[in-house]
Tab-separated table of C-alpha atoms in Angstrom:
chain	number	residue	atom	x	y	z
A	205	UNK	CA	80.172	115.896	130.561
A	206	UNK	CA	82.591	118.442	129.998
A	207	UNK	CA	85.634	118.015	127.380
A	208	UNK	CA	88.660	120.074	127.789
A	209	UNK	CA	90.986	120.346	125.217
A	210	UNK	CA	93.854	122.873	124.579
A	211	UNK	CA	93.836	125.496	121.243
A	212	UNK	CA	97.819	127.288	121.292
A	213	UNK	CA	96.569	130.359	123.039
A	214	UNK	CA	93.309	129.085	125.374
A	215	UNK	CA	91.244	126.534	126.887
A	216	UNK	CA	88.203	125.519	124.961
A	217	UNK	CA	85.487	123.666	126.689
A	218	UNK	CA	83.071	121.070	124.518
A	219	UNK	CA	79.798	122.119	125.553
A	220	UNK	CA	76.261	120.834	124.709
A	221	UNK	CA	73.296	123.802	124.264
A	222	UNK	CA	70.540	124.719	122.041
A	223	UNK	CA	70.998	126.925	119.030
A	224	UNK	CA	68.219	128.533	116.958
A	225	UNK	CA	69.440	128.012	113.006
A	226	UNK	CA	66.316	129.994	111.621
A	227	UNK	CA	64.429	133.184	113.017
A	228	UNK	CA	60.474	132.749	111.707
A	229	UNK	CA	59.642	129.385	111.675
A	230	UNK	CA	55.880	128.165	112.166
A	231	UNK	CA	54.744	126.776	115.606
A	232	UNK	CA	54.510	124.292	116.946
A	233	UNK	CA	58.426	124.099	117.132
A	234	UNK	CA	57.953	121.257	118.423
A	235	UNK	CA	57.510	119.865	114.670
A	236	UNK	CA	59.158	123.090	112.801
A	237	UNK	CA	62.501	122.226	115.421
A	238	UNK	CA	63.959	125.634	114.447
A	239	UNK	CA	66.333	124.969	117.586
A	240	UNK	CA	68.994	122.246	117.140
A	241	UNK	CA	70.700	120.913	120.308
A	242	UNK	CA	73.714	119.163	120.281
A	243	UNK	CA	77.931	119.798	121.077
A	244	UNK	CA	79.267	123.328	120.527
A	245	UNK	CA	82.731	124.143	121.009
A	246	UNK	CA	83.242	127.234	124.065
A	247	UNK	CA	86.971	129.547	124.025
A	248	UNK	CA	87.685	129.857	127.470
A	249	UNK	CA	87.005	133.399	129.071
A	250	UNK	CA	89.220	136.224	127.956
A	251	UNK	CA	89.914	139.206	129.635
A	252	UNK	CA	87.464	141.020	132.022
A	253	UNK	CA	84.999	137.370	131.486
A	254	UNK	CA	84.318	134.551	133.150
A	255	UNK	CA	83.178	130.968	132.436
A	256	UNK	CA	79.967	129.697	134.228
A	257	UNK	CA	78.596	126.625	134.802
A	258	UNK	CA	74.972	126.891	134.075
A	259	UNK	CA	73.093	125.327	137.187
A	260	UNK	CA	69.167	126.724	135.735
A	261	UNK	CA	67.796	129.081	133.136
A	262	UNK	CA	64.540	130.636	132.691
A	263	UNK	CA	62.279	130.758	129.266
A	264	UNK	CA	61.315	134.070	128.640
A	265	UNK	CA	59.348	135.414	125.876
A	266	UNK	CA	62.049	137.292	124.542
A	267	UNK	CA	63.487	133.883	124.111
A	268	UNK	CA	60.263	133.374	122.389
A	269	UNK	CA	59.952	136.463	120.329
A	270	UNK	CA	63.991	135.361	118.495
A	271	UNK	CA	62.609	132.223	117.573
A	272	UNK	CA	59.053	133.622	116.267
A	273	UNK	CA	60.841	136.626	113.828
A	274	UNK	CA	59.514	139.343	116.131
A	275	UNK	CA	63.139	140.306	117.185
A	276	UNK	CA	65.580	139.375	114.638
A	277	UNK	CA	68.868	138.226	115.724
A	278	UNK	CA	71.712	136.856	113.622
A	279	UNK	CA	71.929	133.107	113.401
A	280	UNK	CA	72.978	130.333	113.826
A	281	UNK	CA	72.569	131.754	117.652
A	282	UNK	CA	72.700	129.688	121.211
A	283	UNK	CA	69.831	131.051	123.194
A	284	UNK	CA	68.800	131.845	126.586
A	285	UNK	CA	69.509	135.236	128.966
A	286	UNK	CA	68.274	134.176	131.899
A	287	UNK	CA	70.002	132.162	134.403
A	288	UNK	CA	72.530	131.466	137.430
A	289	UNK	CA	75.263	129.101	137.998
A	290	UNK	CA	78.429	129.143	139.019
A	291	UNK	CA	81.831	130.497	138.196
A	292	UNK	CA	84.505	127.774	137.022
A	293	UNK	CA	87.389	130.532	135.335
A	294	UNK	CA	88.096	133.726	135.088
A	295	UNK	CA	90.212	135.556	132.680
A	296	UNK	CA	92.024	138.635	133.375
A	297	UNK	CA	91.305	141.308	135.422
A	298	UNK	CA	88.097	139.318	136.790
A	299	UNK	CA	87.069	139.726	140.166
A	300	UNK	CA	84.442	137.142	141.049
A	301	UNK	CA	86.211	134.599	142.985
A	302	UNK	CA	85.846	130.871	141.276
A	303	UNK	CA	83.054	128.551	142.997
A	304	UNK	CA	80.993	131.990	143.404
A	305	UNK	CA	77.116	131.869	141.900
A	306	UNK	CA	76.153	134.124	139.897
A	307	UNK	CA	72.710	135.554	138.406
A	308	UNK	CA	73.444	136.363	134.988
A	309	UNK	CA	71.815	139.349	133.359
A	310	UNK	CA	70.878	140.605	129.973
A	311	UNK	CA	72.081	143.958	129.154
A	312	UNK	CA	75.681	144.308	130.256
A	313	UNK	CA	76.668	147.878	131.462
A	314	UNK	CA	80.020	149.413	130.602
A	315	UNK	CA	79.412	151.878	133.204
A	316	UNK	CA	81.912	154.495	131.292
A	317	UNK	CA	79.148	155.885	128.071
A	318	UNK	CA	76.317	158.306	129.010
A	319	UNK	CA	73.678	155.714	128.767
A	320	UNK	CA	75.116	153.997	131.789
A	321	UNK	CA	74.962	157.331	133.819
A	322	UNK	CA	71.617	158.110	133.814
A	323	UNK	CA	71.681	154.907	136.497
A	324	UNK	CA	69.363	152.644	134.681
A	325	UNK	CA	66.737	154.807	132.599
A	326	UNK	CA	68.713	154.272	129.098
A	327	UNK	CA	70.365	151.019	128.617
A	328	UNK	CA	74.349	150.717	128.331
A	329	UNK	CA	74.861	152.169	124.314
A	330	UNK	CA	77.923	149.731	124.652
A	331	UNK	CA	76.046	146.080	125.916
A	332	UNK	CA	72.834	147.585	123.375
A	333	UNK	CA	75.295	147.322	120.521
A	334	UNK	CA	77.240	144.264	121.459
A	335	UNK	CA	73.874	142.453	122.093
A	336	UNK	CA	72.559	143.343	118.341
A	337	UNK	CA	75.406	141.948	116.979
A	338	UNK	CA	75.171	138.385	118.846
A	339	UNK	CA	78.873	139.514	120.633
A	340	UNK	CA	79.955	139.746	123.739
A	341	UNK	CA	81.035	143.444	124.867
A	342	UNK	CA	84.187	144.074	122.847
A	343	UNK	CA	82.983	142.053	120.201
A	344	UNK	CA	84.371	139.138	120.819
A	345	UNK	CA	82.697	135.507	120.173
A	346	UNK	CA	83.745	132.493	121.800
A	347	UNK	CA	81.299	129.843	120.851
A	348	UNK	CA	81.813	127.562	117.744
A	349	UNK	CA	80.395	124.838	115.716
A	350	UNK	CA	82.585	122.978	113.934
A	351	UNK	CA	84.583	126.045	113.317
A	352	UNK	CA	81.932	128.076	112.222
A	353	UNK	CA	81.017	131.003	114.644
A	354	UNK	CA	77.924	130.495	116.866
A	355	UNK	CA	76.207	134.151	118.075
A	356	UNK	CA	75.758	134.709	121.949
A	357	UNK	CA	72.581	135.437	122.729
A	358	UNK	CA	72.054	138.765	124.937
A	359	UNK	CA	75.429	138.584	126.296
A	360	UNK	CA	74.616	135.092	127.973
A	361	UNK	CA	73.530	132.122	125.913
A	362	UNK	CA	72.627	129.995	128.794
A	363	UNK	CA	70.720	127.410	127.133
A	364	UNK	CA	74.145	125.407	127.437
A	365	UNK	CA	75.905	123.717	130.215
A	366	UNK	CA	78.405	126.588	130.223
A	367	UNK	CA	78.805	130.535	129.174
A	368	UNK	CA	81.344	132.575	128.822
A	369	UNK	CA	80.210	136.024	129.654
A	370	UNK	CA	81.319	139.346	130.657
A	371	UNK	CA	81.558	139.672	134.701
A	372	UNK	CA	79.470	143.097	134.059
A	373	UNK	CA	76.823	140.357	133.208
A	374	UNK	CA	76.522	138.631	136.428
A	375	UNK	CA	75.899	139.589	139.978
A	376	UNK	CA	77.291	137.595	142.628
A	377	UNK	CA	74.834	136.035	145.053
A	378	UNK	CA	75.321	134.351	148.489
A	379	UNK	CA	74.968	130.612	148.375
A	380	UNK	CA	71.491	130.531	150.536
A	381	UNK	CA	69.658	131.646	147.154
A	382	UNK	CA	69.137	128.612	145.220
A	383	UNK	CA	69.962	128.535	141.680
A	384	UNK	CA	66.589	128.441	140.236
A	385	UNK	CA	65.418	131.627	142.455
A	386	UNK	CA	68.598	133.281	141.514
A	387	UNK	CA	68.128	132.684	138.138
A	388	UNK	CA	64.488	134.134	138.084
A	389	UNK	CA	66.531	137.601	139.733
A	390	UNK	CA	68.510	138.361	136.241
A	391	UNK	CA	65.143	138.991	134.010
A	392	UNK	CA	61.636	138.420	135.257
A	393	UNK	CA	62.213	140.281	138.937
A	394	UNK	CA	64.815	143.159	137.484
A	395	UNK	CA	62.041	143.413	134.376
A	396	UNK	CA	59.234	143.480	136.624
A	397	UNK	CA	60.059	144.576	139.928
A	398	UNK	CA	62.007	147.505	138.093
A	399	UNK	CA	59.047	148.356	136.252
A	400	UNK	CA	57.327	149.006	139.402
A	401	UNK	CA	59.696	150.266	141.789
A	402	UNK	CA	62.183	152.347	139.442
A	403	UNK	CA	59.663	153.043	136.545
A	404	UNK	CA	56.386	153.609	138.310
A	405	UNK	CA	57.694	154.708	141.488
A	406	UNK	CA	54.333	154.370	143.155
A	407	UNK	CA	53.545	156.335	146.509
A	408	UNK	CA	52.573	154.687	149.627
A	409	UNK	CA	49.548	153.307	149.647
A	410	UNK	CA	48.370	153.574	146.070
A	411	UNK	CA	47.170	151.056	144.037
A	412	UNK	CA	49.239	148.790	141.143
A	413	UNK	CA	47.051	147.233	138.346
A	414	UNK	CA	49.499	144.839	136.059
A	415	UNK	CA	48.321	144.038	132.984
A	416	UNK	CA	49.824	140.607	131.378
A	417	UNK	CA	50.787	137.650	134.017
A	418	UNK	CA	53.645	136.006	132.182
A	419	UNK	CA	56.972	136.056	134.210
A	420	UNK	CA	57.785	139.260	134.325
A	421	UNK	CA	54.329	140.383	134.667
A	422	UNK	CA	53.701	138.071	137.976
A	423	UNK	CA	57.080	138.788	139.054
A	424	UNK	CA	56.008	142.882	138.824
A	425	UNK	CA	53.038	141.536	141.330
A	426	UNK	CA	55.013	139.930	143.302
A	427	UNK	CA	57.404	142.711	144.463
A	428	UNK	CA	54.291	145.583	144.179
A	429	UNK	CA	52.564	143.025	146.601
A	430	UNK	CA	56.164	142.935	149.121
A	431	UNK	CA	56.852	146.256	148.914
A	432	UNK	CA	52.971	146.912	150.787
A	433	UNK	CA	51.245	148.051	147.607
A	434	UNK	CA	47.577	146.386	146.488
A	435	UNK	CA	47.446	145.106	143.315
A	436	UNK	CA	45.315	144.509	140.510
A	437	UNK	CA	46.132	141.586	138.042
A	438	UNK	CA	44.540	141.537	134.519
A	439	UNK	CA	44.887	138.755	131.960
A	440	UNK	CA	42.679	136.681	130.124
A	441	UNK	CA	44.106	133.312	131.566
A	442	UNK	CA	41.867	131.552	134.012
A	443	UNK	CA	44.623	129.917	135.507
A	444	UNK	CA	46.899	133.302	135.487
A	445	UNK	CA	44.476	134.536	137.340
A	446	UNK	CA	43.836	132.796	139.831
A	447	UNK	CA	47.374	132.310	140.653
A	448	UNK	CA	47.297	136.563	140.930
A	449	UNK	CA	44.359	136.519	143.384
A	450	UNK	CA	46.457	133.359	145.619
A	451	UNK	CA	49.101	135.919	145.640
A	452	UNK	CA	46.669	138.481	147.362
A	453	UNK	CA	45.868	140.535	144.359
A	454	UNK	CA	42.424	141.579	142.388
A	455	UNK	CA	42.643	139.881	139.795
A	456	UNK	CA	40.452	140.922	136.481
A	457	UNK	CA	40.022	140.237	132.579
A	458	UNK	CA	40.288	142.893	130.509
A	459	UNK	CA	36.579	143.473	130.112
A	460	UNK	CA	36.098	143.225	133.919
A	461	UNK	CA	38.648	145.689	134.428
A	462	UNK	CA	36.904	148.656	132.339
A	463	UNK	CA	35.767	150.955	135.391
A	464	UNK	CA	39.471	150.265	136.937
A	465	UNK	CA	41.631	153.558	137.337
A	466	UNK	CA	45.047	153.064	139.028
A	467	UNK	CA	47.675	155.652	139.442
A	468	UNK	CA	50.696	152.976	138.235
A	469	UNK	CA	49.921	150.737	135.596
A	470	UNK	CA	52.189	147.609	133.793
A	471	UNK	CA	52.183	146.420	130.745
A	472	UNK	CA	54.151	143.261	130.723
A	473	UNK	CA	52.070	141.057	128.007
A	474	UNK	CA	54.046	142.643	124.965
A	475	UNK	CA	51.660	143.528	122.581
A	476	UNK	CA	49.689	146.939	120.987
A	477	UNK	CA	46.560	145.746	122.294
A	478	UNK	CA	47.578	145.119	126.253
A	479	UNK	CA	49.465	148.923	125.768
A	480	UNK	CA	46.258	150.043	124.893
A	481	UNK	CA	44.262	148.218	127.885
A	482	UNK	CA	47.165	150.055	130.453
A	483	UNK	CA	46.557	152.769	128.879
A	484	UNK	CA	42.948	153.006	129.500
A	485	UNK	CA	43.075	152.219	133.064
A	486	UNK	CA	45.387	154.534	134.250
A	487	UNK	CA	43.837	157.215	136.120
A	488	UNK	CA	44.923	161.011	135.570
A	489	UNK	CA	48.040	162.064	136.910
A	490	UNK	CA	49.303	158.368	136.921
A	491	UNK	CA	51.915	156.200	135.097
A	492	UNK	CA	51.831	153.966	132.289
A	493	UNK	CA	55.063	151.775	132.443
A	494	UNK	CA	55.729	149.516	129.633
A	495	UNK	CA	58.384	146.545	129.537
A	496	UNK	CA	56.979	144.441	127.092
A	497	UNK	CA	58.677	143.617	123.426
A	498	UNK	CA	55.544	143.731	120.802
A	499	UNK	CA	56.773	143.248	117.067
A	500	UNK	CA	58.608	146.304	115.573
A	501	UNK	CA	55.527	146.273	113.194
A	502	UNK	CA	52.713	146.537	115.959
A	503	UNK	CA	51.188	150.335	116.563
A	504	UNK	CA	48.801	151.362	119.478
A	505	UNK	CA	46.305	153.926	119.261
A	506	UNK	CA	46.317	156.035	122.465
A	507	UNK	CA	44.444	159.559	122.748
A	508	UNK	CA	46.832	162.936	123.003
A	509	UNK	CA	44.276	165.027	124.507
A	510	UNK	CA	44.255	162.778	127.784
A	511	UNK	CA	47.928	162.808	128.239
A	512	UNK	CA	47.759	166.663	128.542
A	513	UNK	CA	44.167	166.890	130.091
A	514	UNK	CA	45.202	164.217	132.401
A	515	UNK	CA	48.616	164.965	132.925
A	516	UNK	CA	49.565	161.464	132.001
A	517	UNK	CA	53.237	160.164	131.878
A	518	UNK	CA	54.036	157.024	129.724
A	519	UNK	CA	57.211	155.500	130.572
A	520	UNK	CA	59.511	152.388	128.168
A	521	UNK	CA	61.946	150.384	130.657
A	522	UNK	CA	63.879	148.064	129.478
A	523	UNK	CA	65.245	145.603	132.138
A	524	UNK	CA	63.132	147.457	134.980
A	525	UNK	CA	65.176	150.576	134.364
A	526	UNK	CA	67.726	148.139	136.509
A	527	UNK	CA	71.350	148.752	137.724
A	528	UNK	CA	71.656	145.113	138.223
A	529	UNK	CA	74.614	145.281	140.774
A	530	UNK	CA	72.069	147.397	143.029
A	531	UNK	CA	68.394	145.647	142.233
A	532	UNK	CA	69.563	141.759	142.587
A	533	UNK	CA	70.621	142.454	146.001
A	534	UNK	CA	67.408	144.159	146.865
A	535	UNK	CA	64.953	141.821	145.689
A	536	UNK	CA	67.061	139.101	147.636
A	537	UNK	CA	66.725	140.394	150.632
A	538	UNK	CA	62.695	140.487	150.233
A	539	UNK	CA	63.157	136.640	149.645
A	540	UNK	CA	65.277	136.097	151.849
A	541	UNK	CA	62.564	137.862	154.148
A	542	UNK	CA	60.049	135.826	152.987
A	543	UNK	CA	58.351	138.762	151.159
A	544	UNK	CA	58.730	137.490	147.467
A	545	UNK	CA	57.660	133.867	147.243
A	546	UNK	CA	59.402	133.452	143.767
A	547	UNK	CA	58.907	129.706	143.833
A	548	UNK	CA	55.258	130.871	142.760
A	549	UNK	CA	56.117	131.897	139.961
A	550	UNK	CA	58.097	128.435	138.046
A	551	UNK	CA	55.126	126.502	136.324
A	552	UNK	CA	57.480	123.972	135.253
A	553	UNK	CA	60.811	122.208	135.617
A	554	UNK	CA	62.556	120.858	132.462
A	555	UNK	CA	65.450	119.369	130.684
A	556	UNK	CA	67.287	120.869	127.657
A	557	UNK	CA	65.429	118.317	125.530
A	558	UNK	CA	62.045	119.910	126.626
A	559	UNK	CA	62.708	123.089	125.380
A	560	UNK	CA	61.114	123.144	121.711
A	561	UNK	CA	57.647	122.179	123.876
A	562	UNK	CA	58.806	124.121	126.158
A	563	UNK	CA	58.512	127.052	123.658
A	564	UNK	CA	55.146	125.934	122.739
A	565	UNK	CA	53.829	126.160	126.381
A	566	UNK	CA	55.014	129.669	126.241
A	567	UNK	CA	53.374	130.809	123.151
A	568	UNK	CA	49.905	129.438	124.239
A	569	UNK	CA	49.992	131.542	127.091
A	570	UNK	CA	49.833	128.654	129.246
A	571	UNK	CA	53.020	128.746	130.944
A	572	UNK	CA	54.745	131.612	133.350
A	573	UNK	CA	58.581	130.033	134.093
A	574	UNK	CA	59.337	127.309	132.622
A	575	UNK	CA	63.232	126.239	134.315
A	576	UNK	CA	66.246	124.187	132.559
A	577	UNK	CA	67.322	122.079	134.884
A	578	UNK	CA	71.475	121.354	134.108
């Protein structure tokens, strides 16, 4: 249930959501319970934002990698980036009409610095900096906890009931795409499908190997796969992998993959040693795309000589190399077409009280999207 109740210049909303208190604690955080949930206090929207009701959010590993210390964020922080729901308020100068759903995304774009015009190579230098400091663009922070700040998370903080976020972090959807698809289209499919179609720009007819079938991973399959390409999954999970060759890919461990050479490679797993394994199989000429988010720490060993023998490219995109207001459109229409079974790719359904498990399932390897169900 929602609580309104008036400060002298807004509306504040009494939400309920899950905040991480500590970066670095020990799994299983199940027992460690570095994320408390429980009632937060939520400003309502000010200008050029919006307040959403959260309908589902995705568990992503950069959920995953806050908690663990890999990426640290400042704390106390309310998690979660990816998500959809609907639009309850908007402040001034808004433009999303109230009742409209909404796929929230993770990097907002100011669309005025030079990042923002190379169209999705270099992320927005504005949203970059607001997201490091646990703001929302502008620097503004409307969550609370018993009058102590609370830090968004990516611009979105949707492990809550509601967000307030900027409207140049959502995309408006039409109502046939059910939350829980729509949600999966603000991370996973713009990460994936972005690595592939704006990063690795493959030719007709050639051949995509993906290495690492989390989310985004998968989700990189699954558009290669729409979009006509064949694909070859690697992973060392059994059941990852035979989920990739259901979807109509190869599907190959690491080992079993040695003698592969494909002209547009993936790496989606997020660590040195999965860089290294794209790497290796892509064949001269080709592309090495890499979305994953190892620790700052980790270091990969690659050989010079066959990037310029070879004439090898190696390319970093960060949210698919996504303009989101373009890409979400896109990659509905291929559901809507029936070309991008996304349901595929949800291994489990939860409540907000599942998530420290949740997280668990995720670090194992085990899981691909775990949903919040609000």
């Amino acid at each position: 249930m929602m609580a309104v109740h008036h400060n002298d210049e807004e509306v504040a909303v009494e939400i309920t959501g899950a905040v991480l208190e500590r970066c670095g604690a020990p799994a299983p955080y199940a027992e460690s319970r570095p994320v408390a949930l429980g009632p937060l206090e939520l400003d309502g929207p000010g200008p050029g934002e919006l307040l959403v009701r959260v309908e589902v959010a995705g568990i992503c590993h950069s959920d995953l990698s806050v908690v663990d210390g890999s990426r640290v964020r400042p704390v106390p922080m309310l998690l979660g980036h990816e998500a959809a729901g609907i639009v309850e308020a908007g402040g001034p100068g808004t433009g999303v009409p109230v009742g409209r759903r909404v796929v929230m995304t993770f990097l907002p774009r100011c669309g005025r610095c030079e990042e923002c015009g190379t169209h999705g190579r270099l992320p927005c230098a504005v949203g970059s900096a607001a997201n490091a400091a646990g703001t929302l663009v502008g620097g503004a922070v409307r969550l609370s906890r018993r009058g102590e700040p609370v830090a968004h998370h990516l611009g979105v903080s949707a492990f809550a009931t509601h967000a307030v976020v900027s409207e140049s972090s959502v995309v408006p959807v039409d109502d046939d795409v059910p939350p829980d698809i729509a949600a999966l289209l603000g991370c996973a499919v713009l990460t994936g499908g972005g690595a592939v179609v704006n990063a690795g720009r493959p030719n007709a007819g050639e051949t995509v190997a993906v290495v690492g079938l989390g989310g985004v991973g998968m989700a990189a399959l699954l558009v290669a796969r729409a979009l006509g390409h064949e694909v070859v999954g690697v992973d060392t999970v059994p059941a990852k992998l035979e989920l990739a060759r259901s979807l109509g890919a190869e599907a190959r461990t690491p080992d079993g993959a040695a003698d592969l050479r494909a002209p547009v490679v993936v790496e989606a797993a997020g660590s040195a040693r999965a860089f290294e394994t794209a790497f290796a199989l892509t064949a001269p000429g080709g592309t090495t795309v890499t979305v994953g988010l190892p620790h700052p720490d980790a270091r990969a060993q690659v050989s010079p000589l066959r990037l310029t023998a070879e004439a090898r490219t190696v390319v970093g995109s960060y949210l698919g190399s996504a303009v989101p207001g373009d890409d979400v459109p896109r990659y509905a229409d291929l559901w809507r077409a029936g070309r991008l079974p996304l349901d595929r790719l949800v291994s489990d359904r939860i409540g907000l009280d599942g998530l420290p498990a949740a997280l668990d399932r995720l670090a194992s390897g085990e899981a691909l999207r775990q949903l919040i169900v609000f």
